[in-house]
Coordinates of C-alpha atoms in Angstrom, one line a residue:
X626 CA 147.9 28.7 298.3
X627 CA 149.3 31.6 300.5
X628 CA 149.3 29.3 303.6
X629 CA 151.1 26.5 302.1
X630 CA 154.8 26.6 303.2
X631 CA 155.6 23.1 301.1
X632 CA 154.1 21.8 298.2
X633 CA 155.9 18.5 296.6
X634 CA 154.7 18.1 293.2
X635 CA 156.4 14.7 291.8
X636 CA 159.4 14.4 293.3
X637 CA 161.8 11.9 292.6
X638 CA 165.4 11.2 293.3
X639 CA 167.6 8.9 291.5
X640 CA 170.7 7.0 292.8
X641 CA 173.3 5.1 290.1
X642 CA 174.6 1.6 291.7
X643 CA 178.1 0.7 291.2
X644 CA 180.2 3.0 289.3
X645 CA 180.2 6.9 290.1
X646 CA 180.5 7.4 286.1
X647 CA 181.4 11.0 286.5
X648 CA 180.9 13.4 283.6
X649 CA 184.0 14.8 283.6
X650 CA 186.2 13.0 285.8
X651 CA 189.4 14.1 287.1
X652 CA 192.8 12.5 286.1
X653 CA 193.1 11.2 289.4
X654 CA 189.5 9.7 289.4
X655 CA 190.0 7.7 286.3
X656 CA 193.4 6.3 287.1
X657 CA 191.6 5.0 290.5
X658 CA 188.9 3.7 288.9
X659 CA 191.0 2.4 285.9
X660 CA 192.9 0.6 289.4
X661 CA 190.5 -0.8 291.0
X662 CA 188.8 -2.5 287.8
X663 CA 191.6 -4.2 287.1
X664 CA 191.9 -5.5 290.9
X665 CA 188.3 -6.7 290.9
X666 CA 187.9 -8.1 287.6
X667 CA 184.8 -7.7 285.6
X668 CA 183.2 -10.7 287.1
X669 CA 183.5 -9.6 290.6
X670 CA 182.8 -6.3 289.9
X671 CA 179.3 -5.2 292.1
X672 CA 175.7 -4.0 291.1
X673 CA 175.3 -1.7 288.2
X674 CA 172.2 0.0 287.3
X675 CA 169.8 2.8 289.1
X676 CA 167.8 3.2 292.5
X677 CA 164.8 5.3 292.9
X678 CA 165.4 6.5 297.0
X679 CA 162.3 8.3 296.5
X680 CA 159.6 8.0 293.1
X681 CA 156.3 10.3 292.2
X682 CA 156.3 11.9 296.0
X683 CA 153.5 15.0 295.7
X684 CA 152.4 16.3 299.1
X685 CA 151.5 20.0 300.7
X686 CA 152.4 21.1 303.9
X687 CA 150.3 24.2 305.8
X688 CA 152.4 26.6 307.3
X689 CA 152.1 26.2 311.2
X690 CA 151.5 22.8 310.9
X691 CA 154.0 20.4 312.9
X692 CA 154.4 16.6 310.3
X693 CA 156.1 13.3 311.3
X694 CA 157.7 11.4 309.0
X695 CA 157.9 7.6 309.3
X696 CA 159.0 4.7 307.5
X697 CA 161.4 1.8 308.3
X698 CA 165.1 2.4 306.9
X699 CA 166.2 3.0 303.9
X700 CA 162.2 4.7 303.3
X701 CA 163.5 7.8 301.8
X702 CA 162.8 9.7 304.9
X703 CA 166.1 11.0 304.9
X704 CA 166.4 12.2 301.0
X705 CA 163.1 13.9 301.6
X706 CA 165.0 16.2 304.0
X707 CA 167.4 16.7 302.0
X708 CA 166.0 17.9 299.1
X709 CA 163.9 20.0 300.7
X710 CA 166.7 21.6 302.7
X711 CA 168.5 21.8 299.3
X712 CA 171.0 19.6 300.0
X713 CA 170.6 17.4 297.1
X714 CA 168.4 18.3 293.4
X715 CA 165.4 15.9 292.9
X716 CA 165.7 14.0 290.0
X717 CA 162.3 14.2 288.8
X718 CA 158.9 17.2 289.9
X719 CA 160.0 19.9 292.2
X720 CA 159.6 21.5 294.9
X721 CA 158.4 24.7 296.2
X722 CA 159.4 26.3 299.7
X723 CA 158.1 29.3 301.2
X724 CA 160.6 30.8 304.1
X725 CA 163.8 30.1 305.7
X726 CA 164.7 26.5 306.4
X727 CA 166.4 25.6 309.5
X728 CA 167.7 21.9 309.6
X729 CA 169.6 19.1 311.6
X730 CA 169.9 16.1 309.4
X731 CA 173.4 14.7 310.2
X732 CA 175.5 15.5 313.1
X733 CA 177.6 18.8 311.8
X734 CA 175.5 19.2 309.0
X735 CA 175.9 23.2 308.1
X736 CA 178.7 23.5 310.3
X737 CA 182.6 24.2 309.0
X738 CA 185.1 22.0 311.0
X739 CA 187.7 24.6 311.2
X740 CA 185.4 27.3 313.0
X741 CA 184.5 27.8 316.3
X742 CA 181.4 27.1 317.7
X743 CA 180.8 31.0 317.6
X744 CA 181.8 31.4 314.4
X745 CA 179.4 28.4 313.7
X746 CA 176.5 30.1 315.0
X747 CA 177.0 33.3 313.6
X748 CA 177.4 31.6 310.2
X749 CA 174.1 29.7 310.7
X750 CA 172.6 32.7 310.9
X751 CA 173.9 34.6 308.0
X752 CA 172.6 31.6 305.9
X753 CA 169.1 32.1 307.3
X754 CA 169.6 35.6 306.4
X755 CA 169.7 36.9 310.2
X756 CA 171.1 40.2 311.1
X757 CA 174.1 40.1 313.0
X758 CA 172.5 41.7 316.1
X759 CA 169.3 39.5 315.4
X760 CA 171.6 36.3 315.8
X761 CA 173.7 37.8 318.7
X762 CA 170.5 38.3 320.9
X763 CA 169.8 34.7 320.3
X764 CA 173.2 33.5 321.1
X765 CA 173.8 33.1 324.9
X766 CA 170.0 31.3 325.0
X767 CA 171.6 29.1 322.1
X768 CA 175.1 28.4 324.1
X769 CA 173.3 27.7 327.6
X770 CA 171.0 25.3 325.7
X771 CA 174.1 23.4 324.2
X772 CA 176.2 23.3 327.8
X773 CA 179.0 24.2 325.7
X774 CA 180.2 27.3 327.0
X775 CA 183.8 26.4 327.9
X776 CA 184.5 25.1 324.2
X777 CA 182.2 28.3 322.5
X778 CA 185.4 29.6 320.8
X779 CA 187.4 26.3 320.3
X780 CA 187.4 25.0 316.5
X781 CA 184.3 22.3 316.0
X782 CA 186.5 19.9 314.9
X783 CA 187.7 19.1 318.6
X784 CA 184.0 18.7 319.9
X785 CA 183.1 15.4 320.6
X786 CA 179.5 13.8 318.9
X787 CA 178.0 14.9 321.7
X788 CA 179.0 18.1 321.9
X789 CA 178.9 18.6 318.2
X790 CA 175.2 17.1 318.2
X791 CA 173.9 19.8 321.3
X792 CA 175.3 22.7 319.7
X793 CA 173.9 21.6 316.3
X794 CA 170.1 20.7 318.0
X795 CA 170.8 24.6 319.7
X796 CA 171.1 26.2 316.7
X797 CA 168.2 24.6 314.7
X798 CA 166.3 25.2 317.3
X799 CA 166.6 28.7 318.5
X800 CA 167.7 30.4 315.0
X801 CA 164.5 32.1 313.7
X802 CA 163.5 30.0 310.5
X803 CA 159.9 29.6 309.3
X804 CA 160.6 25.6 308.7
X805 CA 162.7 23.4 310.6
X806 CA 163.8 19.8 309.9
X807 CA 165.0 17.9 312.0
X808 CA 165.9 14.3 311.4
X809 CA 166.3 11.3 313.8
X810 CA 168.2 13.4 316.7
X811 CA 165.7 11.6 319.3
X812 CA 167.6 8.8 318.7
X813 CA 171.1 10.0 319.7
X814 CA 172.6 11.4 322.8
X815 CA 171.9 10.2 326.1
X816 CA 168.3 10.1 328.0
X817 CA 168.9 13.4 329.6
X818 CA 169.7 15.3 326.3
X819 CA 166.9 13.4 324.4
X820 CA 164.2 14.7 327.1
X821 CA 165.5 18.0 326.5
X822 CA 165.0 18.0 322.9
X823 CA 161.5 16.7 323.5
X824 CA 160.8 19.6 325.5
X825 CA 162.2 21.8 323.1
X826 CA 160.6 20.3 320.0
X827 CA 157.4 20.7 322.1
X828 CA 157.5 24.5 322.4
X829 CA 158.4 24.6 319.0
X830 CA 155.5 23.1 317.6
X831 CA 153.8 25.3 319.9
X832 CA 155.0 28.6 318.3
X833 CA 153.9 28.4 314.8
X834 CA 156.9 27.1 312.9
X835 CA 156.3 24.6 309.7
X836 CA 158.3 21.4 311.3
X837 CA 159.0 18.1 309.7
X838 CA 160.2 15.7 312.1
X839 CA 161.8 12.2 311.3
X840 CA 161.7 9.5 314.1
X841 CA 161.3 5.9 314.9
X842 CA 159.8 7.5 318.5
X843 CA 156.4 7.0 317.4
X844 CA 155.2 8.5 321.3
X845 CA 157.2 11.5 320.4
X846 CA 155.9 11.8 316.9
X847 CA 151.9 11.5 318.4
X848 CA 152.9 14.0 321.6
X849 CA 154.8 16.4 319.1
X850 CA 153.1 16.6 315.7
X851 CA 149.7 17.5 314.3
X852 CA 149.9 15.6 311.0
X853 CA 151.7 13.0 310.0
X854 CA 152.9 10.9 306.6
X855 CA 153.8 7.1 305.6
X856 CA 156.8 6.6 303.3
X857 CA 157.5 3.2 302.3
X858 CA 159.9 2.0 299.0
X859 CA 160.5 6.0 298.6
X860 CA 156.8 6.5 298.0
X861 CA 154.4 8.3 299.7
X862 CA 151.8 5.7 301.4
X863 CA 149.8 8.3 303.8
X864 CA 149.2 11.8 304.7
X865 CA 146.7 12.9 307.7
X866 CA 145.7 13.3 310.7
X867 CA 149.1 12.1 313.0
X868 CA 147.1 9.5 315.4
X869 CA 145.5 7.7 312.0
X870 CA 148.5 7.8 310.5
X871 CA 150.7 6.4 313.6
X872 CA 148.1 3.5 313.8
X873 CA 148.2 2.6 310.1
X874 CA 152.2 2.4 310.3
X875 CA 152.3 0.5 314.0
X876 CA 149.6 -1.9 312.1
X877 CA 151.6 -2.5 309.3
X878 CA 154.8 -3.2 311.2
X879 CA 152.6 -5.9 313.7
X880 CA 151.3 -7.5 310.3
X881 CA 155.1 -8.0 309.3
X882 CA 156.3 -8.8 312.6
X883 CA 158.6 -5.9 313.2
X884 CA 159.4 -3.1 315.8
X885 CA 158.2 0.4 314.9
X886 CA 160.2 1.7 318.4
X887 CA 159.2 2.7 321.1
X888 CA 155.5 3.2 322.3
X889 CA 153.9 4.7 325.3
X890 CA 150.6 2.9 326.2
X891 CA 147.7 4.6 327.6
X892 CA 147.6 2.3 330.4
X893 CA 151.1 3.2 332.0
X894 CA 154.5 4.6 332.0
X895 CA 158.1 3.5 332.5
X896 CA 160.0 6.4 334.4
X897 CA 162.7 4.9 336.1
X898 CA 164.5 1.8 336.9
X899 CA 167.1 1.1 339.3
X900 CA 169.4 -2.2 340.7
X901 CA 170.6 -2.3 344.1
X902 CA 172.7 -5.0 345.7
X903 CA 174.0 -4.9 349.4
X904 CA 177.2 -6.0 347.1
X905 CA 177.1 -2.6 344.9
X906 CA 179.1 -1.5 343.1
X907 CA 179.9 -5.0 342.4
X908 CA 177.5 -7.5 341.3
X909 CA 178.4 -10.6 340.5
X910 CA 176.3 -13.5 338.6
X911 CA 173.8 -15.2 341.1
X912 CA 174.1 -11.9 344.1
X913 CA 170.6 -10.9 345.5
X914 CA 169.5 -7.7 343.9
X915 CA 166.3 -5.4 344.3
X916 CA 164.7 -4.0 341.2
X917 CA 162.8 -0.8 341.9
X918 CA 160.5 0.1 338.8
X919 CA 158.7 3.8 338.9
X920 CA 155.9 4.1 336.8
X921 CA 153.0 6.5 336.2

């Protein structure tokens, strides 16, 4: 058991549908929901009942080892993270964690809007229990990695999602937690920034930090992880080895005729692809162009 960083043990997590039915609603909550009842109408009024986002979910994790997550939408990949960064209680089993969690799961998750992006990163390291001059050697590596120096003391609130998102990645990344979760950011920002996190994510799973990684990217998942795991309806399908496991889900997707994202091939791949016209930088419909396709 001592190198087991995660161990699930029937987790579950419960959603009500429709009304919020607090238990002790304020004043102001009931008159609005009091309002809008009466605008809708009982007959128009929408679905009532529960959801289970994720049901009997039991799983361990070794420390060092570097896990995929994958599942279409709406899975329960994302409540996963979130329970195990504490985020949200399970409603069901539990969950038991062994060192500092480190997480990007929504774009300014962790961070407080009316802080700078130095205050931001000092703060994210007093949560994972950092020394001050722990997180201050760390810093300008984190700030050069996020090409946010001119903003560094400007509140967080002003940053674009770009911006936000790099200094976010930056911090997860370089801020010295035994477990990091990171959640879908291959799938924002533009290519450049993507192939950065790549790299990054690659030398992470290089250095013997716990990682749990959820992507559509199944190439980055197979170049990245070690081991991977199926979620499908909120409940755990598989758990192994991360090429099995990638094959199983990219099988299961062909069988229904869906896209699983992107996949590099074994036979080739697409580096670059550019349109020239002697007409540039106009191109109107029915001009001669030149496609020029780099590959390896």
């Amino acid at each position: 058991m001592s190198d087991v960083a995660i161990r699930l043990d029937g987790i579950g997590k419960e959603y009500r549908l429709g009304g919020s039915r607090r238990k002790s609603p304020s004043l102001r909550d009931a008159l609005s929901e009091l309002g809008s009842a009466l605008v809708r109408g009982r007959k128009e009024a929408g679905p009532t009942g529960t959801f289970w986002a994720l049901k009997d979910v039991s799983f361990e994790i070794k420390a060092g080892d570097v896990v995929g997550v994958v599942g279409h939408n709406g899975a329960g990949k994302s409540t996963l993270l979130k329970i195990l960064s504490r985020i949200t209680d399970p409603t069901t089993g539990f969950a038991e964690i062994r060192g500092r969690i480190g997480s990007l799961l929504e774009v300014g998750t962790g961070f407080h809007p009316e802080l700078t992006g130095r205050e931001n990163i000092l703060l994210n390291g007093a949560i994972l229990g950092m020394a001050r001059h722990e997180i201050e050697r760390r810093f300008d590596e984190i700030v050069d990695f996020s090409g946010v120096e001119k903003f560094i003391d400007t509140p967080v609130k002003r940053y674009s999602s770009g911006m936000y998102l790099r200094l976010a990645f930056a911090v997860a990344v370089h801020l010295e937690s035994e477990i990091l979760l990171v959640d879908e950011v291959l799938a924002v920002g533009d290519a450049q920034f993507q192939k950065k996190c790549l790299d990054r994510m690659q030398s992470v799973s290089q250095s013997g930090r716990t990682v749990l990684l959820v992507s559509h990217n199944m190439s980055a998942i197979r170049n990245i992880c070690t081991r991977g795991l199926i979620l499908e309806g909120g409940r755990l399908l598989e758990y192994g080895e991360v090429n099995s496991v990638t094959d199983q889900y990219l099988s299961r997707m062909c069988r229904r005729g869906e896209s699983a994202g992107p996949v590099e091939t074994r036979h080739f791949r697409l580096d670059d692809v550019r349109i020239q016209s002697a007409k540039a930088p106009v191109i109107r419909t029915f001009d001669p162009v030149n496609i020029h396709v780099r590959f390896a």
